[in-house]
Short mmCIF file of C-alpha atoms in Angstrom, two decimals:
data_model
loop_
_atom_site.label_atom_id
_atom_site.label_comp_id
_atom_site.label_asym_id
_atom_site.label_seq_id
_atom_site.Cartn_x
_atom_site.Cartn_y
_atom_site.Cartn_z
CA PRO Q 1 0.34 0.24 0.10
CA PRO Q 2 1.06 3.78 -0.18
CA GLY Q 3 3.81 4.98 2.06
CA THR Q 4 5.30 1.25 2.43
CA VAL Q 5 8.78 0.93 2.17
CA ASP Q 6 9.85 -2.66 0.48
CA ASP Q 7 13.42 -2.30 0.49
CA GLY Q 8 14.60 0.96 0.72
CA GLY Q 9 15.80 1.92 -2.36
CA GLY Q 10 14.23 3.28 -5.00
CA ILE Q 11 10.55 4.66 -5.24
CA GLY Q 12 8.85 3.89 -1.89
CA GLY Q 13 11.85 4.77 0.11
CA GLY Q 14 15.63 5.63 0.98
CA THR Q 15 15.46 8.50 -1.71
CA CYS Q 16 16.40 12.09 -1.33
CA PHE Q 17 15.32 15.04 -2.48
CA THR Q 18 16.20 18.91 -2.80
CA ALA Q 19 14.51 21.31 -1.21
CA ASP Q 20 13.75 22.60 -4.97
CA THR Q 21 12.51 19.20 -5.74
CA LYS Q 22 8.17 19.57 -6.46
CA ILE Q 23 5.69 17.55 -4.52
CA TRP Q 24 2.16 17.21 -5.92
CA THR Q 25 -0.60 17.84 -3.39
CA PRO Q 26 -4.47 17.61 -2.96
CA SER Q 27 -3.69 21.44 -2.36
CA GLY Q 28 -1.57 22.24 -5.44
CA GLU Q 29 2.28 21.74 -6.47
CA PHE Q 30 5.12 22.81 -3.44
CA SER Q 31 8.20 22.46 -3.48
CA PHE Q 32 10.17 19.98 -0.47
CA ALA Q 33 11.03 23.39 1.66
CA GLU Q 34 7.54 24.18 1.52
CA ILE Q 35 6.17 21.06 2.42
CA GLN Q 36 8.26 20.93 5.81
CA ALA Q 37 6.90 24.30 6.48
CA ARG Q 38 3.32 23.00 5.72
CA PHE Q 39 4.04 20.08 7.72
CA GLN Q 40 4.93 22.20 10.79
CA LEU Q 41 1.41 23.65 10.06
CA GLY Q 42 -0.46 20.10 10.06
CA LEU Q 43 -0.85 20.12 6.66
CA LYS Q 44 0.46 16.40 5.44
CA SER Q 45 -1.52 15.36 2.82
CA ILE Q 46 0.70 14.69 -0.67
CA TYR Q 47 -0.53 12.25 -3.58
CA SER Q 48 1.45 9.24 -3.58
CA PHE Q 49 2.66 6.58 -6.25
CA ASN Q 50 2.13 2.95 -5.72
CA PRO Q 51 4.35 1.07 -7.74
CA HIS Q 52 2.38 -2.30 -7.29
CA THR Q 53 -0.91 -0.97 -8.19
CA GLY Q 54 -0.56 1.85 -10.73
CA GLU Q 55 -2.22 3.98 -8.75
CA ILE Q 56 -2.42 7.58 -7.00
CA SER Q 57 -4.17 8.54 -4.02
CA ILE Q 58 -4.15 10.89 -1.41
CA ASP Q 59 -1.45 9.73 1.71
CA GLU Q 60 -0.48 11.09 4.64
CA ILE Q 61 3.34 12.39 5.48
CA GLU Q 62 4.72 10.66 8.79
CA GLU Q 63 7.76 12.12 9.36
CA ILE Q 64 10.40 14.45 7.30
CA PHE Q 65 14.04 13.49 8.25
CA THR Q 66 16.59 16.23 6.71
CA HIS Q 67 20.35 16.69 6.64
CA GLN Q 68 23.07 18.38 4.61
CA VAL Q 69 24.79 17.25 1.64
CA SER Q 70 28.27 18.91 0.02
CA GLY Q 71 27.70 17.67 -3.56
CA TYR Q 72 25.31 15.22 -5.63
CA PHE Q 73 26.27 12.26 -7.37
#
């Protein structure tokens, strides 16, 4: 189901995003940085893609992890 992590890689988990990555929500498209601010206000709904069923559904962000990197691969 949407929101589960299968193996920690690729779609479904283990993926990092830059602050300017756009996230699709029921309220419109927001950068990841904006999503973090909205999360703090309790606005946690996003669209989620289920690679097993091919369906898009509304899901809620459970937690956001952040870390700084010095470069990109």
